[in-house]
CSV table of N, CA and C and ligand atoms in Angstrom, one decimal:
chain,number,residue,atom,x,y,z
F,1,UNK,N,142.7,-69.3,130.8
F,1,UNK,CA,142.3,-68.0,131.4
F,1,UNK,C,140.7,-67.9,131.3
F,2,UNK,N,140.0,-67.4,132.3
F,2,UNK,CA,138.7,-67.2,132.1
F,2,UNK,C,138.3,-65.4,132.9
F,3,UNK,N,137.0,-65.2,132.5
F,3,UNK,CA,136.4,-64.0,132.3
F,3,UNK,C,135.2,-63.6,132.2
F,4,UNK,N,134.4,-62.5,132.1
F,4,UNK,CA,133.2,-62.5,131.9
F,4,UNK,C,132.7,-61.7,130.5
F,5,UNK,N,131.8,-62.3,130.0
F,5,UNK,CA,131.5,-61.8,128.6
F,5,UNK,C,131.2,-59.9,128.6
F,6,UNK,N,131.7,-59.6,128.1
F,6,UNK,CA,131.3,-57.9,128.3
F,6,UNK,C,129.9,-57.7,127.9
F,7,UNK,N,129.1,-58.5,127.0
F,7,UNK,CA,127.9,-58.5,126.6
F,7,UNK,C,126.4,-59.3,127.6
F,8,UNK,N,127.3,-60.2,127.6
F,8,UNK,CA,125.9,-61.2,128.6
F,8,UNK,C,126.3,-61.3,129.9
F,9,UNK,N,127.4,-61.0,130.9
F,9,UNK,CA,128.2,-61.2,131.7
F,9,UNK,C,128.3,-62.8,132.3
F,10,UNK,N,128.2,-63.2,130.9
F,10,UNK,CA,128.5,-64.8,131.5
F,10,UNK,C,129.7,-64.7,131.6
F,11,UNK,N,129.9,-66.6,132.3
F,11,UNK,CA,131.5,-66.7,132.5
F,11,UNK,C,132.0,-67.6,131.7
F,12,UNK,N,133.1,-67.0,130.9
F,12,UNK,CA,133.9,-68.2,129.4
F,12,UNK,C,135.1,-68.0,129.9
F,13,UNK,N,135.5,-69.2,129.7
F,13,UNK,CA,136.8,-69.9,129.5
F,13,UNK,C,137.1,-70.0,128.4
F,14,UNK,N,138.8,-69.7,128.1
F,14,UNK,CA,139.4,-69.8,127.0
F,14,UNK,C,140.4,-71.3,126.9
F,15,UNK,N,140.3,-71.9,125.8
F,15,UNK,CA,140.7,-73.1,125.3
F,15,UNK,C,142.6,-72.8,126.0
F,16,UNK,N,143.3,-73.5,126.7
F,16,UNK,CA,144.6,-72.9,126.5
F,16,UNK,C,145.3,-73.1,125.1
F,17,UNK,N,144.8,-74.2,124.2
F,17,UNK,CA,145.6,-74.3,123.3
F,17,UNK,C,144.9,-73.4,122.3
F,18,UNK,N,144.2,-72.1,122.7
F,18,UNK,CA,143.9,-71.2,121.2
F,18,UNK,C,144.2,-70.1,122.1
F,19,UNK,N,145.1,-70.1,123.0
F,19,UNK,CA,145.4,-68.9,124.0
F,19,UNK,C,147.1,-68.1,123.2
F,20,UNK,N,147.8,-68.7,122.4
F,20,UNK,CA,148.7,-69.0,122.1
F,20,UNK,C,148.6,-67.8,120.7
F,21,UNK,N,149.9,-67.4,120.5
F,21,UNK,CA,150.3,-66.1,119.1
F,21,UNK,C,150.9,-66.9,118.4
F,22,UNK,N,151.5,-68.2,118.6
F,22,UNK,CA,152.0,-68.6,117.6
F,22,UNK,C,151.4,-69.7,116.4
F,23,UNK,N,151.8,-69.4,115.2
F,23,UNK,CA,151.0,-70.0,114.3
F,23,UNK,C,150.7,-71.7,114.3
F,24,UNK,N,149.9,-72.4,114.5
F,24,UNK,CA,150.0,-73.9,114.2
F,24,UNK,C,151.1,-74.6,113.3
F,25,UNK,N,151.7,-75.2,113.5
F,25,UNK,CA,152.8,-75.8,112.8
F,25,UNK,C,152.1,-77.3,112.0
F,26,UNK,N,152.6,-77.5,111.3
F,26,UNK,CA,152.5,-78.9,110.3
F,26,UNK,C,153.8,-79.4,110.0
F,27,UNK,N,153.4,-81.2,110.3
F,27,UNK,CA,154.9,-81.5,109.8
F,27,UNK,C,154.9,-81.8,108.1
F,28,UNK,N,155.8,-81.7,107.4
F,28,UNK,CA,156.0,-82.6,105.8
F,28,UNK,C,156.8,-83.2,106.0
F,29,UNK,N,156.0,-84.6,105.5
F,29,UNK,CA,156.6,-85.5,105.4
F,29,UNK,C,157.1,-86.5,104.0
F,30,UNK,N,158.7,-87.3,103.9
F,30,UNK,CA,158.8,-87.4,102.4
F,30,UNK,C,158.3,-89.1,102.8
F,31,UNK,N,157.7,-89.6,101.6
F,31,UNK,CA,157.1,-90.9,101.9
F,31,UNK,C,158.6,-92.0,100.4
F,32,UNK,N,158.5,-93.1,101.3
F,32,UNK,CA,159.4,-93.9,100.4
F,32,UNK,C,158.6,-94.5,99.0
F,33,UNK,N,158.8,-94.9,98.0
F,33,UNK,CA,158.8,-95.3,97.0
F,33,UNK,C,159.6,-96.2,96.2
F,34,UNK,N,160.1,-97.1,95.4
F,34,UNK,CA,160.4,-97.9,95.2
F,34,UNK,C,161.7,-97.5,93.9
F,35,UNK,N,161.1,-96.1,92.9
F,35,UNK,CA,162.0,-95.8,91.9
F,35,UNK,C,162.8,-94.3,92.0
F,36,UNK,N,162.3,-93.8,92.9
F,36,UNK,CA,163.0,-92.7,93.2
F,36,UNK,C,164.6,-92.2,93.2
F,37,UNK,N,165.4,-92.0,92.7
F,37,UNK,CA,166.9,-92.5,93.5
F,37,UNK,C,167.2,-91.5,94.7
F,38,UNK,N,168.1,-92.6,95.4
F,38,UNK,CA,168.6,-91.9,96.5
F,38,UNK,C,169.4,-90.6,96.7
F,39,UNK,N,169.9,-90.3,95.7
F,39,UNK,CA,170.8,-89.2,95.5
F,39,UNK,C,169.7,-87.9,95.4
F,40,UNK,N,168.7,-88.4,94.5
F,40,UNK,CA,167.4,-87.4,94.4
F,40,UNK,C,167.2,-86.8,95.3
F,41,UNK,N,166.5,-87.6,96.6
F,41,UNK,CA,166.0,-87.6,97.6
F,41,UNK,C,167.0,-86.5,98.6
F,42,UNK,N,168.5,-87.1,98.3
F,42,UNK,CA,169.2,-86.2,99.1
F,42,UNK,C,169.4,-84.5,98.9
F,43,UNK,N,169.3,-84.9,97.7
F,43,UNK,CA,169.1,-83.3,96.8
F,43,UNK,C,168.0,-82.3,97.2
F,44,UNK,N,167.0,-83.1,97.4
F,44,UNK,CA,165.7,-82.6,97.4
F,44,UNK,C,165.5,-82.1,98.9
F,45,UNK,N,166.4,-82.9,99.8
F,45,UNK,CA,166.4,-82.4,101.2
F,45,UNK,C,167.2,-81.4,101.4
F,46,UNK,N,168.6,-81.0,100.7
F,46,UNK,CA,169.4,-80.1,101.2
F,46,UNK,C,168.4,-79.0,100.0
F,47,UNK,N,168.4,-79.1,99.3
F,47,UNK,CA,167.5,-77.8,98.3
F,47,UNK,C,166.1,-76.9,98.8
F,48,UNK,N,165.2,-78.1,99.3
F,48,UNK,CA,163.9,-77.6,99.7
F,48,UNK,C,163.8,-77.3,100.9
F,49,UNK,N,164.6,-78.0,101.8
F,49,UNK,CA,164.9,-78.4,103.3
F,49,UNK,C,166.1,-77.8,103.8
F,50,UNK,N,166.6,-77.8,103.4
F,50,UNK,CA,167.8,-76.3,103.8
F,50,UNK,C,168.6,-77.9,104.7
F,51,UNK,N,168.9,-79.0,104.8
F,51,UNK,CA,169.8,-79.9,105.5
F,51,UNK,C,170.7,-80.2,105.1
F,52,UNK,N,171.5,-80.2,106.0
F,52,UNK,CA,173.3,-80.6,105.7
F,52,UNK,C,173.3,-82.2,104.3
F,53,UNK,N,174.2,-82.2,104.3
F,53,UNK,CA,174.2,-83.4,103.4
F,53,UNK,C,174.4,-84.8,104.5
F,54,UNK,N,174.8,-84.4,105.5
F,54,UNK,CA,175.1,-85.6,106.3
F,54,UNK,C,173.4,-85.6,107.1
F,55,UNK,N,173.1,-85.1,107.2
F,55,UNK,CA,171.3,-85.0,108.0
F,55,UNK,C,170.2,-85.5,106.6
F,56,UNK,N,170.5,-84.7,105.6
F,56,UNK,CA,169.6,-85.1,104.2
F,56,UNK,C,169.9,-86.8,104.1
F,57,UNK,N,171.3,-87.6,104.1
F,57,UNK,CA,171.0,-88.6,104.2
F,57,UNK,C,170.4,-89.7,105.4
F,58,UNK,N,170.7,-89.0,106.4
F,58,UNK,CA,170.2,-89.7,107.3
F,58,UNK,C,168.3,-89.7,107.5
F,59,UNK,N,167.5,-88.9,106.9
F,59,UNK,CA,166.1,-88.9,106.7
F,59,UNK,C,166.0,-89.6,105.6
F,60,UNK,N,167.0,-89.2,104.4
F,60,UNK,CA,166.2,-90.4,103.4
F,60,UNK,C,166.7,-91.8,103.8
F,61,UNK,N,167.5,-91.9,104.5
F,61,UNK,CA,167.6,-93.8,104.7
F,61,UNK,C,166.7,-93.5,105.8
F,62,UNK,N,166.2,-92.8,106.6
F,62,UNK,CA,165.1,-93.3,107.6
F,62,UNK,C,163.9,-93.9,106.9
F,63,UNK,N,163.4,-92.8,105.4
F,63,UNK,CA,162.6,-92.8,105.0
F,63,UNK,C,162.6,-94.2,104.0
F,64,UNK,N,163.5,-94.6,103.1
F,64,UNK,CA,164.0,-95.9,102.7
F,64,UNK,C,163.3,-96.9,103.6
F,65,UNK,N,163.3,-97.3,104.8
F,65,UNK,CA,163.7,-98.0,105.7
F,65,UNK,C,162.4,-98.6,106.5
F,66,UNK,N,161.9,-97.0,106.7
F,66,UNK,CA,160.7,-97.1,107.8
F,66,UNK,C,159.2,-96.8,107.0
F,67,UNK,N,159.4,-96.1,105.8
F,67,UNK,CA,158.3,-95.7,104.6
F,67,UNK,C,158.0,-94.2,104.7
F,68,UNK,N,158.4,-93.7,105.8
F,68,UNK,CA,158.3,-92.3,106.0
F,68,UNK,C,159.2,-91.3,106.4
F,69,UNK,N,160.0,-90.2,106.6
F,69,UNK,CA,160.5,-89.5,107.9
F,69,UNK,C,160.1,-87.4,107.2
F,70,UNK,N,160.1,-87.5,108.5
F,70,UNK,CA,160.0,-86.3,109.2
F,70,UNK,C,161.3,-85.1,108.3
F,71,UNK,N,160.8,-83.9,107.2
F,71,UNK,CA,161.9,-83.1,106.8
F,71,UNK,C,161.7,-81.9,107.5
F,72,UNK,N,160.7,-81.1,108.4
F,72,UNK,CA,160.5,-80.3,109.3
F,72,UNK,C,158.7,-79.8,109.2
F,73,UNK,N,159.1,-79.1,110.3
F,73,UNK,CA,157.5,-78.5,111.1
F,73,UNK,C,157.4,-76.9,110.5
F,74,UNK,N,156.3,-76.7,109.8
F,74,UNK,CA,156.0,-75.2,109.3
F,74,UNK,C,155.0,-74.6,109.1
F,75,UNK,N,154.7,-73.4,109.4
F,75,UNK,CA,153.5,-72.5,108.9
F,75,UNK,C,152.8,-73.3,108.1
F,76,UNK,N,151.2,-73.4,108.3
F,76,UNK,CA,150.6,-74.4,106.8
F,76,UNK,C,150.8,-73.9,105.5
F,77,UNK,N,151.2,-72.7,105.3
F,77,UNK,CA,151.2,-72.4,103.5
F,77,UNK,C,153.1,-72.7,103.3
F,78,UNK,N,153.8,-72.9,104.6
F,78,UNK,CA,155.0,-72.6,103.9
F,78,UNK,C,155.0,-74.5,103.8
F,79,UNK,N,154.3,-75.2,104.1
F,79,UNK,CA,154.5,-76.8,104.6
F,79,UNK,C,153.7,-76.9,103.0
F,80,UNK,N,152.3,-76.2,102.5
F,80,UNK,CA,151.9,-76.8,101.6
F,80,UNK,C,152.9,-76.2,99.9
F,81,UNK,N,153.6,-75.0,100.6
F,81,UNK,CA,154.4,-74.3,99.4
F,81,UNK,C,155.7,-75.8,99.2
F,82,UNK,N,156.0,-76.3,100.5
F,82,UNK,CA,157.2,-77.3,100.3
F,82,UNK,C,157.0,-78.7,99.3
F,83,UNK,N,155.8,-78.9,99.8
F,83,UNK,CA,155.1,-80.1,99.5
F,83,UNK,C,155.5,-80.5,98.0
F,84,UNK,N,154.3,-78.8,97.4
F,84,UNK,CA,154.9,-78.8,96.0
F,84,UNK,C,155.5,-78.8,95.6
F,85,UNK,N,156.6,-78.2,95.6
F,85,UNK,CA,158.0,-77.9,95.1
F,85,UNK,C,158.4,-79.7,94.7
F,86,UNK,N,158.4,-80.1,96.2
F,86,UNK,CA,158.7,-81.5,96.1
F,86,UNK,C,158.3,-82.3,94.9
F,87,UNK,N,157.4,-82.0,94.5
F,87,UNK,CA,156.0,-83.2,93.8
F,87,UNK,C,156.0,-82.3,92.4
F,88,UNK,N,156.2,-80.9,92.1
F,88,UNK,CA,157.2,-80.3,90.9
F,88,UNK,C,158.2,-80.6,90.4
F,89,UNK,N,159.6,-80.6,91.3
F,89,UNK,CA,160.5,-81.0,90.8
F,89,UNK,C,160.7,-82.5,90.1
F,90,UNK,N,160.0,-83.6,91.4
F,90,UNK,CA,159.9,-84.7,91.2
F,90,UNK,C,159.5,-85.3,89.7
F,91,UNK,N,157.7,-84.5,89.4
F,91,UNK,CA,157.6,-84.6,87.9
F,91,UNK,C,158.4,-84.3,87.0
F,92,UNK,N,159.5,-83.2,87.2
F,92,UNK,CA,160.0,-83.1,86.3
F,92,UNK,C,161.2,-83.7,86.1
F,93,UNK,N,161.6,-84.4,86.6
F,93,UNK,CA,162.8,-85.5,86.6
F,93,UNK,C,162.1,-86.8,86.5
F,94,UNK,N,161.0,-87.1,86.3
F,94,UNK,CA,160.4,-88.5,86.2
F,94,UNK,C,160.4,-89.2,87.6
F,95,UNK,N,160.2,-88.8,88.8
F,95,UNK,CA,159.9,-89.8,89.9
F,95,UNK,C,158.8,-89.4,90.2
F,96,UNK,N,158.2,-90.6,91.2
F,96,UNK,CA,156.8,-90.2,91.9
F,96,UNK,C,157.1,-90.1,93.4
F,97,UNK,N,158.4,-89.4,93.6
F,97,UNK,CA,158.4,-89.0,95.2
F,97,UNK,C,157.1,-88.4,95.5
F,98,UNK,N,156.5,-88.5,97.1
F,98,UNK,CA,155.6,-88.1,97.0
F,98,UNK,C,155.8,-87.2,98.8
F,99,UNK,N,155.2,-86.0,99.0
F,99,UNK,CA,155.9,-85.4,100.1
F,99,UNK,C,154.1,-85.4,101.2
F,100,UNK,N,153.6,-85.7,102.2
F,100,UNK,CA,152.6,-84.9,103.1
F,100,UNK,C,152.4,-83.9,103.6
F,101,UNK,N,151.6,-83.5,104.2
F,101,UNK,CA,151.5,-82.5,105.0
F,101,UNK,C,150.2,-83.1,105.8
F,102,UNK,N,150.9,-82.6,107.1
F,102,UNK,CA,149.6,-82.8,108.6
F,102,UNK,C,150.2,-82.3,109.7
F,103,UNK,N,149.1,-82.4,110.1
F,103,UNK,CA,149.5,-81.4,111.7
F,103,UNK,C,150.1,-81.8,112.7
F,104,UNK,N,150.7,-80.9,113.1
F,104,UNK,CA,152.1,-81.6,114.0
F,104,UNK,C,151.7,-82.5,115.4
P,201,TYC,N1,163.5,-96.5,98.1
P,201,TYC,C1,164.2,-95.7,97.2
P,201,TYC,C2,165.3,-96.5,96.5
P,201,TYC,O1,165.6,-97.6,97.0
P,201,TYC,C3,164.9,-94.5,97.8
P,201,TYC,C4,164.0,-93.5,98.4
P,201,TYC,C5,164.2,-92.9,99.6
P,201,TYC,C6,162.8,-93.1,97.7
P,201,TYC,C7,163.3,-92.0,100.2
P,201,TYC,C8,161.9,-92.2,98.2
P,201,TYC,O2,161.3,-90.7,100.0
P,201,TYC,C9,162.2,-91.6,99.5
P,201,TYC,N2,165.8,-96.1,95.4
Protein backbone atom coordinates (compact mmCIF):
# COMPACT_ATOMS: atom_id res chain seq x y z
CA UNK A 1 0.00 0.00 0.00
CA UNK A 2 1.36 3.38 -0.51
CA UNK A 3 0.54 7.09 0.53
CA UNK A 4 1.59 10.40 1.28
CA UNK A 5 3.32 11.43 4.51
CA UNK A 6 0.81 13.81 6.41
CA UNK A 7 3.93 15.75 7.51
CA UNK A 8 6.33 16.20 4.37
CA UNK A 9 3.82 15.06 1.78
CA UNK A 10 6.23 12.67 0.43
CA UNK A 11 5.36 9.37 -1.09
CA UNK A 12 6.00 5.99 1.20
CA UNK A 13 5.44 2.77 0.59
CA UNK A 14 4.68 0.24 3.06
CA UNK A 15 6.74 -3.08 3.32
CA UNK A 16 3.77 -5.76 2.51
CA UNK A 17 5.29 -7.97 4.90
CA UNK A 18 4.97 -5.34 8.02
CA UNK A 19 1.38 -4.65 6.47
CA UNK A 20 0.09 -7.68 8.35
CA UNK A 21 -1.83 -7.82 12.39
CA UNK A 22 -0.55 -11.03 12.84
CA UNK A 23 2.18 -11.73 15.23
CA UNK A 24 5.56 -13.19 13.59
CA UNK A 25 5.72 -16.86 14.18
CA UNK A 26 8.99 -18.94 15.20
CA UNK A 27 9.55 -22.42 14.74
CA UNK A 28 11.01 -24.79 17.91
CA UNK A 29 12.86 -27.09 17.12
CA UNK A 30 13.90 -30.49 19.15
CA UNK A 31 17.55 -31.29 18.06
CA UNK A 32 18.74 -35.17 18.32
CA UNK A 33 21.37 -36.29 20.76
CA UNK A 34 22.92 -39.39 21.41
CA UNK A 35 21.65 -40.14 25.34
CA UNK A 36 18.38 -38.83 25.61
CA UNK A 37 15.71 -41.74 25.63
CA UNK A 38 13.16 -42.08 23.23
CA UNK A 39 10.27 -42.46 25.42
CA UNK A 40 11.46 -38.96 26.94
CA UNK A 41 11.35 -37.34 23.89
CA UNK A 42 7.84 -38.64 23.27
CA UNK A 43 6.69 -37.40 26.56
CA UNK A 44 8.13 -34.21 26.10
CA UNK A 45 6.16 -33.87 22.75
CA UNK A 46 2.71 -34.87 23.94
CA UNK A 47 3.31 -32.71 27.39
CA UNK A 48 4.88 -29.46 26.05
CA UNK A 49 3.52 -29.85 22.51
CA UNK A 50 0.08 -30.85 23.04
CA UNK A 51 0.78 -34.15 20.14
CA UNK A 52 -0.97 -37.19 19.89
CA UNK A 53 1.32 -40.05 20.86
CA UNK A 54 1.18 -41.47 17.38
CA UNK A 55 2.52 -37.72 15.88
CA UNK A 56 5.02 -37.22 19.13
CA UNK A 57 6.58 -40.41 17.80
CA UNK A 58 6.71 -39.71 14.44
CA UNK A 59 8.90 -36.20 15.15
CA UNK A 60 11.11 -37.87 17.50
CA UNK A 61 12.10 -40.65 14.93
CA UNK A 62 12.35 -37.75 12.39
CA UNK A 63 14.39 -36.04 14.85
CA UNK A 64 16.52 -39.45 15.72
CA UNK A 65 17.09 -39.79 12.09
CA UNK A 66 17.59 -36.53 10.36
CA UNK A 67 19.21 -34.47 13.75
CA UNK A 68 16.37 -32.20 13.87
CA UNK A 69 12.39 -31.89 13.45
CA UNK A 70 9.93 -29.31 13.57
CA UNK A 71 7.42 -29.47 17.16
CA UNK A 72 5.38 -26.24 15.99
CA UNK A 73 5.32 -22.49 14.91
CA UNK A 74 4.60 -19.77 17.85
CA UNK A 75 4.42 -16.35 19.20
CA UNK A 76 8.25 -15.62 20.10
CA UNK A 77 7.65 -15.60 23.98
CA UNK A 78 5.38 -18.65 23.76
CA UNK A 79 8.36 -20.46 21.39
CA UNK A 80 10.97 -19.11 23.91
CA UNK A 81 8.54 -20.07 27.09
CA UNK A 82 8.56 -23.83 25.21
CA UNK A 83 12.13 -23.97 24.64
CA UNK A 84 12.63 -23.81 28.32
CA UNK A 85 10.38 -25.95 29.69
CA UNK A 86 12.15 -28.34 27.33
CA UNK A 87 15.80 -27.74 28.56
CA UNK A 88 14.06 -27.56 32.49
CA UNK A 89 12.63 -30.63 32.48
CA UNK A 90 15.44 -32.22 30.55
CA UNK A 91 17.94 -31.01 33.39
CA UNK A 92 15.94 -32.43 35.68
CA UNK A 93 15.87 -35.96 34.55
CA UNK A 94 19.55 -35.88 33.57
CA UNK A 95 19.41 -35.46 29.56
CA UNK A 96 20.92 -32.85 27.46
CA UNK A 97 17.83 -32.69 25.01
CA UNK A 98 18.37 -29.59 23.62
CA UNK A 99 15.16 -27.54 21.91
CA UNK A 100 15.73 -23.99 19.27
CA UNK A 101 14.04 -21.31 18.40
CA UNK A 102 14.14 -19.24 14.92
CA UNK A 103 12.04 -17.73 12.71
CA UNK A 104 9.77 -19.43 10.66
N1 LIG B 1 18.90 -40.38 19.55
C1 LIG B 1 18.24 -40.71 20.81
C2 LIG B 1 18.45 -42.18 21.13
O1 LIG B 1 18.84 -42.95 20.26
C3 LIG B 1 16.75 -40.39 20.77
C4 LIG B 1 16.45 -38.95 20.58
C5 LIG B 1 15.46 -38.56 19.69
C6 LIG B 1 17.13 -37.98 21.33
C7 LIG B 1 15.15 -37.21 19.53
C8 LIG B 1 16.84 -36.62 21.16
O2 LIG B 1 15.50 -34.92 20.13
C9 LIG B 1 15.83 -36.26 20.26
N2 LIG B 1 18.17 -42.57 22.37
Amino acid sequence: MSGQDPQTGELVTERPDQRTDEPALFKVLLLNDDYTTMDFVVMILEEVFHKSPAEAFRIMMKVHHEGRGLCGLYPFEVAETKATTVHELARQYGFPLRASVEPE
